[in-house]
């Protein structure tokens, strides 16, 4: 059934359809509507046998989920930005304990300065935490990815973070197709934990590990992430087969078959980029778009396979490593370093700054790219601050 | 998905980690002597039998007492219970009333006619015991239990010695004494009364061994000048007369003086009081210096007996008693005549200034040596100069208590048995004493001693009555069990390493695989039964 | 009762769970706690009591700290109950999750315990603990208080008593140990949440500790038991004296034993044999600077005031209601 829904509501519906037993919530913009929505379905009785807990911090939110998941029930929470940082210790802990928790990250900038609008700084802060991180491009994808997320998490035995652009998706109304409970039940079997707190088989979960064994534990975590690539693909295929939508997998490719320039990005901005390149391609350019669905595990091989056909790669990224530059672009450079393919980075949309079609179009049509560009940077402000320095171009480079 | 590596573990896998290797000191269960046991001349295992009483196992307790002392009922009454004076509980909330418990158990044994087990093995050896007092009877009992034939020759009308002829019946009921003597006869000890031996040499050939325990029944000489046939009686004779002719009330007259300051003097005074006299004790030093037990002095005072201190009798002329008053210099502890005299008037004067051993019986036995103090000399195995002749009790010791006599008997019986079987006498090993410092009294709650009920009348009836069973158990439960585990489980419960194993029967065992040697068990042991030793 | 040993009276009527052969040994041998560790003993006593009272149906969440490190280090787990360790500051929240999961599975007969040291409870975990109390989640939280961060080498914590020496409060000319007017009372903080049950307990009184844990585990809602567990290493006393020190703390009034229901003091344990605070402080090296040549009596007065205030506030005098 198709509904005109706010992205957060769509996510809430998706999570409810997955029948979690414990949902914990601590409000932070822009994630609030998601947990409000789930709270509503639990309290209204629509989702039975689920405990909805209002906790006192993000640290508690994920900790509660750790406790409930370790007790053998499907558990969910959501956060954004500072909230992710505040719970970061638990984020690493959940993956270390191999607990298949699903968490929505309503992507938002990180302060200071405080800023409630969208970028990917929060997700990038958690990129080495050992979680599986999936990025949604649309509200439909957000909904679909949540359903897949539980299955992926439970299959591989790792937590999954579904990244959804704050406001741009969370607060945007779009028509979404909501599958029936029956369909979701058919796709997602009930959760059977591998290990859990069980009075009949008392295990200790969460041991201390000495230097003698720590390397092995970490290597196994690394291997597990790599193994997850296959699982994500398979489950994406399964989902497509059952629901008819190609909303999972590792990558979402658009017109890359004969593209000379491939624009790579994460999340909702892919839609805008697609509009821009449609226009460019209609004028004889050969652009393609890849939006990465599975950011972690990083689909290095799949990405390389697609990118090596192109001459150039432009990475549009909403976060960067201060003093270094783009994060995603660096990762792509790394995998493409033995090819002729050139990688350029556009750092854009920080703290909710609009990324408009004209801005992108102007950039794509340039004769020559800077290695990295801060798109739409206000030159005067920077020049006032650094009088002695001159900005080489309007946007400012790294 | 499989179980994660390392971060998830099965229960109790730490048992593979033998933390005992950390240990530098190790705890050991020890059983060390309790002070009461160490001071008891009879060596009774008081701690053990108190534990049995506490558990309501009265018969078992009696069996333990009678291993060391065949007269619980008598001794519970008349022993001066040094055990209670040294009891670690004394400074806490008052000593355990050991004597009252022993007496009550003894009485229970008489009431319920508990007897000693029949002797099943017979050595074929024949032992003569000279003297049917506490030492002789006890030796007879121990020797008989060891399988020997025993004959006791008793000079007096009845057996019992000082228990009968030294202790007045208001302190020890004759029914009780008779019953406890009868019990010894019941196991086959032959007691021949009014049998006076004149020459010990005559007996040596007839018996495989002889135990001399005639006691000290001869009144000591005094330096008092006697004129005009005053009515003077020695305390020993007084007791004998009262005892052998109890129904024929002895008349001492109204004004009776007792001369002396020991227990015998007190007993004599209280006996005279019961014969209807008005009694005064004359003692040459101060009241605090009286050798008699304070409790008995106080009882005598309470009964109305007057004690005239710092006085000596110089002469008794008819009914006149000439008394010299003394001065006592406390600083230098010197007693000097003050020069003042007084004349008192007496119907009778009882001398109670000590007894000595009648050594006439030994005249023929040249090898038996007599000390300067008039006692028989023995070696460490209680043997006299003749290998088959042993001696004990008042004849060898100046420490003349009934318990001491029983202690001698036990030791002598062991030595005689070894002599008869040609083996080595048992060694007298006493382990370290468990003093208060070794206990952890934090685990004991203050609970006042139960005083045995008392009659207040003055007669030849006993003043005290026994405990009820409940009182017995409660009073016995006050025992600290110094030096011996009483299964309080503190060590088991407090070990942070769960390194003490409890067996099905409640026994505890230290598991050195895991014991880290912290020492908590030893510190928290209420009774000092765990010792930390170096972990060689 | 003539004695208060662990086996109780001769009838064994008052016997402690710890004196029983059938005790669970929830924290079993082979753990790596220091010799004479009060926390190891406290944890075994508390968890065994809970195990017994809940017919074996318990799960335990453990905060990071000494207890966690010494009890469960790969490949050796000393626990004999289902046990989960997540982080230092989140045990209460993790336990909330466990309880929530059990609730949604209809397994509310399985009782949940969260446990941690004083740092994990009163300092870093305070937020999660307060949240758990606020929601009245069905968890028994047990704090083993050894009054400093022992696992990291004896640094000051929120429950370190004023004037105590720790590695971060070393006495110097103008400083006498931990500052006066510092330290927090976590049990009182718990009481302020008006949860169904709050109690203090000590390994110096195992009977009382077992009674309180046994009672708490079967109460629905949030429960808090604060257990005093001396640390030979951090406090500087002989390893054999752990129980004794705990007992002295009770006797001098510095560690009051009480129970509170819905925020109100319900019962307290009168001090049977009162002692001076000096008797408790002197055997501990962490207070040695209070007794040296240059010691000031004012310092001792600060602690004496706390003891006296406890005696009054918790009615520990002979007239107390227990």
Short mmCIF file of N, CA and C in Angstrom, two decimals, chain A residues 21-22 49-51 53-57 59-61 63-73 87 89-91 93 97 99 196-210 213, chain C residues 56-61 68-69 72-75 77 79-90 93-98 100-105 110 124 127-129 131-132 134-135 137:
data_model
loop_
_atom_site.label_atom_id
_atom_site.label_comp_id
_atom_site.label_asym_id
_atom_site.label_seq_id
_atom_site.Cartn_x
_atom_site.Cartn_y
_atom_site.Cartn_z
N UNK A 21 11.34 -6.26 20.08
CA UNK A 21 10.78 -6.51 21.41
C UNK A 21 11.14 -5.36 22.36
N UNK A 22 12.21 -4.69 22.06
CA UNK A 22 12.61 -3.56 22.90
C UNK A 22 13.02 -2.40 22.00
N UNK A 49 3.81 -6.89 22.53
CA UNK A 49 4.99 -7.56 23.08
C UNK A 49 6.28 -6.77 22.88
N UNK A 50 6.15 -5.47 22.79
CA UNK A 50 7.35 -4.65 22.65
C UNK A 50 7.40 -3.70 23.83
N UNK A 51 8.61 -3.56 24.37
CA UNK A 51 8.78 -2.62 25.48
C UNK A 51 9.42 -1.36 24.90
N UNK A 53 10.98 2.15 25.82
CA UNK A 53 11.57 2.73 27.04
C UNK A 53 12.11 4.12 26.75
N UNK A 54 11.61 5.08 27.49
CA UNK A 54 12.17 6.43 27.43
C UNK A 54 13.37 6.50 28.35
N UNK A 55 14.55 6.62 27.78
CA UNK A 55 15.75 6.60 28.59
C UNK A 55 16.27 8.02 28.82
N UNK A 56 17.36 8.10 29.57
CA UNK A 56 17.82 9.41 30.00
C UNK A 56 19.01 9.94 29.19
N UNK A 57 19.49 9.14 28.26
CA UNK A 57 20.60 9.62 27.43
C UNK A 57 20.80 8.64 26.29
N UNK A 59 23.60 7.28 25.67
CA UNK A 59 24.42 6.22 26.26
C UNK A 59 23.51 5.12 26.80
N UNK A 60 22.46 5.55 27.47
CA UNK A 60 21.51 4.59 28.01
C UNK A 60 20.72 3.93 26.89
N UNK A 61 20.37 4.70 25.88
CA UNK A 61 19.54 4.14 24.80
C UNK A 61 20.21 2.92 24.18
N UNK A 63 22.72 1.30 25.43
CA UNK A 63 23.03 0.32 26.47
C UNK A 63 21.83 -0.57 26.76
N UNK A 64 20.67 0.03 26.80
CA UNK A 64 19.45 -0.76 27.02
C UNK A 64 19.32 -1.77 25.87
N UNK A 65 19.56 -1.30 24.67
CA UNK A 65 19.47 -2.19 23.51
C UNK A 65 20.50 -3.31 23.60
N UNK A 66 21.69 -2.99 24.11
CA UNK A 66 22.72 -4.01 24.29
C UNK A 66 22.21 -5.08 25.26
N UNK A 67 21.64 -4.61 26.36
CA UNK A 67 21.11 -5.54 27.37
C UNK A 67 20.00 -6.41 26.82
N UNK A 68 19.07 -5.79 26.10
CA UNK A 68 17.92 -6.57 25.63
C UNK A 68 18.33 -7.51 24.50
N UNK A 69 19.19 -7.00 23.63
CA UNK A 69 19.63 -7.87 22.52
C UNK A 69 20.41 -9.06 23.08
N UNK A 70 21.22 -8.81 24.09
CA UNK A 70 22.00 -9.90 24.68
C UNK A 70 21.11 -10.89 25.42
N UNK A 71 19.92 -10.45 25.75
CA UNK A 71 18.97 -11.36 26.40
C UNK A 71 18.16 -12.11 25.36
N UNK A 72 18.44 -11.81 24.09
CA UNK A 72 17.87 -12.64 23.03
C UNK A 72 16.66 -12.07 22.33
N UNK A 73 16.46 -10.76 22.42
CA UNK A 73 15.33 -10.20 21.69
C UNK A 73 15.79 -9.09 20.74
N UNK A 87 26.97 8.22 22.74
CA UNK A 87 26.85 6.77 22.96
C UNK A 87 28.00 6.00 22.32
N UNK A 89 30.90 4.99 23.02
CA UNK A 89 31.52 3.89 23.75
C UNK A 89 30.66 2.62 23.61
N UNK A 90 29.35 2.83 23.68
CA UNK A 90 28.43 1.70 23.55
C UNK A 90 28.35 1.22 22.10
N UNK A 91 28.56 2.16 21.16
CA UNK A 91 28.54 1.78 19.74
C UNK A 91 29.62 0.73 19.48
N UNK A 93 31.03 -1.05 21.70
CA UNK A 93 30.75 -2.22 22.53
C UNK A 93 29.76 -3.17 21.87
N UNK A 97 30.53 -7.00 20.93
CA UNK A 97 29.74 -8.10 21.49
C UNK A 97 28.94 -8.84 20.41
N UNK A 99 26.33 -7.97 18.70
CA UNK A 99 24.89 -7.94 18.97
C UNK A 99 24.16 -7.29 17.78
N UNK A 196 22.96 -15.96 24.28
CA UNK A 196 22.19 -14.96 25.02
C UNK A 196 22.25 -15.31 26.50
N UNK A 197 21.81 -14.36 27.32
CA UNK A 197 21.74 -14.62 28.77
C UNK A 197 20.63 -15.62 28.99
N UNK A 198 20.99 -16.77 29.50
CA UNK A 198 20.02 -17.85 29.62
C UNK A 198 20.29 -18.58 30.93
N UNK A 199 19.28 -18.63 31.77
CA UNK A 199 19.50 -19.28 33.07
C UNK A 199 19.78 -20.78 32.92
N UNK A 200 19.39 -21.34 31.80
CA UNK A 200 19.63 -22.77 31.62
C UNK A 200 21.02 -23.06 31.08
N UNK A 201 21.63 -22.03 30.51
CA UNK A 201 22.99 -22.21 30.00
C UNK A 201 23.75 -20.93 30.34
N UNK A 202 24.24 -20.87 31.58
CA UNK A 202 24.83 -19.59 32.00
C UNK A 202 26.18 -19.32 31.33
N UNK A 203 26.17 -18.36 30.43
CA UNK A 203 27.40 -17.94 29.76
C UNK A 203 27.81 -16.58 30.30
N UNK A 204 29.09 -16.29 30.16
CA UNK A 204 29.55 -14.93 30.42
C UNK A 204 29.77 -14.26 29.08
N UNK A 205 29.14 -13.12 28.90
CA UNK A 205 29.27 -12.39 27.64
C UNK A 205 30.00 -11.08 27.94
N UNK A 206 31.06 -10.83 27.19
CA UNK A 206 31.79 -9.58 27.39
C UNK A 206 33.00 -9.73 28.28
N UNK A 207 33.85 -10.65 27.93
CA UNK A 207 35.04 -10.92 28.74
C UNK A 207 36.11 -9.87 28.52
N UNK A 208 37.11 -9.94 29.36
CA UNK A 208 38.31 -9.16 29.11
C UNK A 208 39.24 -10.05 28.28
N UNK A 209 39.94 -9.46 27.31
CA UNK A 209 40.84 -10.25 26.47
C UNK A 209 42.23 -9.63 26.50
N UNK A 210 43.19 -10.45 26.79
CA UNK A 210 44.57 -9.97 26.97
C UNK A 210 45.26 -9.81 25.61
N UNK A 213 45.39 -12.61 22.93
CA UNK A 213 44.28 -13.02 22.06
C UNK A 213 43.58 -11.85 21.38
N UNK C 56 17.35 -19.68 41.68
CA UNK C 56 18.31 -19.88 40.60
C UNK C 56 18.02 -19.07 39.35
N UNK C 57 16.91 -18.34 39.36
CA UNK C 57 16.56 -17.61 38.14
C UNK C 57 17.06 -16.17 38.22
N UNK C 58 18.35 -16.01 37.98
CA UNK C 58 18.90 -14.65 37.97
C UNK C 58 19.84 -14.46 36.78
N UNK C 59 19.96 -13.21 36.38
CA UNK C 59 20.98 -12.84 35.40
C UNK C 59 21.70 -11.63 35.98
N UNK C 60 22.96 -11.52 35.61
CA UNK C 60 23.78 -10.47 36.21
C UNK C 60 24.43 -9.62 35.13
N UNK C 61 24.31 -8.32 35.29
CA UNK C 61 25.02 -7.38 34.42
C UNK C 61 26.10 -6.72 35.27
N UNK C 68 34.80 -7.07 37.48
CA UNK C 68 34.67 -7.57 36.12
C UNK C 68 36.01 -8.12 35.63
N UNK C 69 37.07 -7.37 35.88
CA UNK C 69 38.38 -7.76 35.37
C UNK C 69 38.88 -9.05 36.02
N UNK C 72 36.38 -12.32 34.98
CA UNK C 72 36.08 -12.84 33.66
C UNK C 72 37.08 -12.36 32.63
N UNK C 73 38.20 -13.02 32.60
CA UNK C 73 39.25 -12.66 31.68
C UNK C 73 39.54 -13.91 30.85
N UNK C 74 39.39 -13.77 29.53
CA UNK C 74 39.54 -14.94 28.67
C UNK C 74 40.86 -15.67 28.96
N UNK C 75 40.90 -16.96 29.10
CA UNK C 75 39.80 -17.91 28.87
C UNK C 75 39.12 -18.39 30.17
N UNK C 77 36.33 -17.79 33.12
CA UNK C 77 35.14 -17.11 33.64
C UNK C 77 34.80 -17.71 34.99
N UNK C 79 32.21 -16.91 36.78
CA UNK C 79 30.77 -16.80 37.12
C UNK C 79 30.04 -18.10 36.85
N UNK C 80 29.07 -18.30 37.69
CA UNK C 80 28.27 -19.51 37.63
C UNK C 80 26.80 -19.14 37.41
N UNK C 81 26.62 -17.96 36.85
CA UNK C 81 25.28 -17.44 36.54
C UNK C 81 25.41 -16.73 35.19
N UNK C 82 24.27 -16.55 34.48
CA UNK C 82 24.37 -15.79 33.22
C UNK C 82 24.88 -14.38 33.54
N UNK C 83 25.86 -13.94 32.77
CA UNK C 83 26.58 -12.72 33.15
C UNK C 83 26.93 -11.92 31.91
N UNK C 84 26.73 -10.62 32.00
CA UNK C 84 27.00 -9.76 30.85
C UNK C 84 27.77 -8.53 31.29
N UNK C 85 28.87 -8.31 30.60
CA UNK C 85 29.62 -7.07 30.84
C UNK C 85 29.60 -6.24 29.59
N UNK C 86 29.19 -4.99 29.74
CA UNK C 86 29.22 -4.09 28.60
C UNK C 86 30.27 -3.01 28.83
N UNK C 87 29.95 -2.01 29.64
CA UNK C 87 30.88 -0.89 29.81
C UNK C 87 30.97 -0.47 31.27
N UNK C 88 31.77 0.56 31.49
CA UNK C 88 31.99 1.07 32.84
C UNK C 88 30.74 1.77 33.39
N UNK C 89 30.18 2.66 32.56
CA UNK C 89 29.15 3.54 33.09
C UNK C 89 27.72 3.16 32.74
N UNK C 90 27.51 1.97 32.13
CA UNK C 90 26.16 1.72 31.62
C UNK C 90 25.48 0.49 32.19
N UNK C 93 21.72 0.70 32.73
CA UNK C 93 20.94 0.75 31.50
C UNK C 93 20.91 -0.61 30.81
N UNK C 94 22.05 -1.29 30.81
CA UNK C 94 22.09 -2.62 30.19
C UNK C 94 21.13 -3.54 30.93
N UNK C 95 21.12 -3.42 32.24
CA UNK C 95 20.21 -4.25 33.04
C UNK C 95 18.76 -3.90 32.75
N UNK C 96 18.51 -2.64 32.52
CA UNK C 96 17.16 -2.23 32.11
C UNK C 96 16.77 -2.97 30.83
N UNK C 97 17.71 -3.04 29.92
CA UNK C 97 17.46 -3.74 28.66
C UNK C 97 17.20 -5.22 28.89
N UNK C 98 17.99 -5.81 29.78
CA UNK C 98 17.79 -7.24 30.08
C UNK C 98 16.40 -7.45 30.66
N UNK C 100 13.83 -5.54 30.33
CA UNK C 100 12.82 -5.27 29.30
C UNK C 100 12.65 -6.47 28.39
N UNK C 101 13.78 -7.08 28.02
CA UNK C 101 13.73 -8.25 27.15
C UNK C 101 12.99 -9.40 27.84
N UNK C 102 13.30 -9.59 29.11
CA UNK C 102 12.64 -10.67 29.85
C UNK C 102 11.14 -10.39 29.96
N UNK C 103 10.82 -9.11 30.16
CA UNK C 103 9.42 -8.71 30.25
C UNK C 103 8.69 -9.02 28.94
N UNK C 104 9.32 -8.64 27.85
CA UNK C 104 8.63 -8.84 26.57
C UNK C 104 8.57 -10.32 26.20
N UNK C 105 9.43 -11.12 26.83
CA UNK C 105 9.37 -12.57 26.58
C UNK C 105 8.47 -13.28 27.59
N UNK C 110 12.51 -14.45 35.94
CA UNK C 110 13.97 -14.33 35.94
C UNK C 110 14.31 -12.92 36.42
N UNK C 124 30.67 7.49 37.18
CA UNK C 124 30.45 7.45 35.73
C UNK C 124 29.09 6.87 35.37
N UNK C 127 24.29 8.62 35.79
CA UNK C 127 23.19 8.97 34.90
C UNK C 127 22.31 7.77 34.60
N UNK C 128 22.96 6.69 34.20
CA UNK C 128 22.20 5.47 33.86
C UNK C 128 21.47 4.93 35.09
N UNK C 129 22.14 5.03 36.24
CA UNK C 129 21.53 4.52 37.48
C UNK C 129 20.29 5.34 37.82
N UNK C 131 18.50 7.05 35.80
CA UNK C 131 17.47 6.77 34.81
C UNK C 131 16.72 5.49 35.14
N UNK C 132 17.48 4.49 35.54
CA UNK C 132 16.88 3.21 35.90
C UNK C 132 15.93 3.38 37.11
N UNK C 134 14.53 6.19 38.04
CA UNK C 134 13.43 7.06 37.60
C UNK C 134 12.33 6.24 36.94
N UNK C 135 12.71 5.29 36.12
CA UNK C 135 11.72 4.45 35.42
C UNK C 135 11.23 3.31 36.29
N UNK C 137 12.68 0.60 36.86
CA UNK C 137 12.90 -0.64 36.13
C UNK C 137 13.13 -1.79 37.11
#
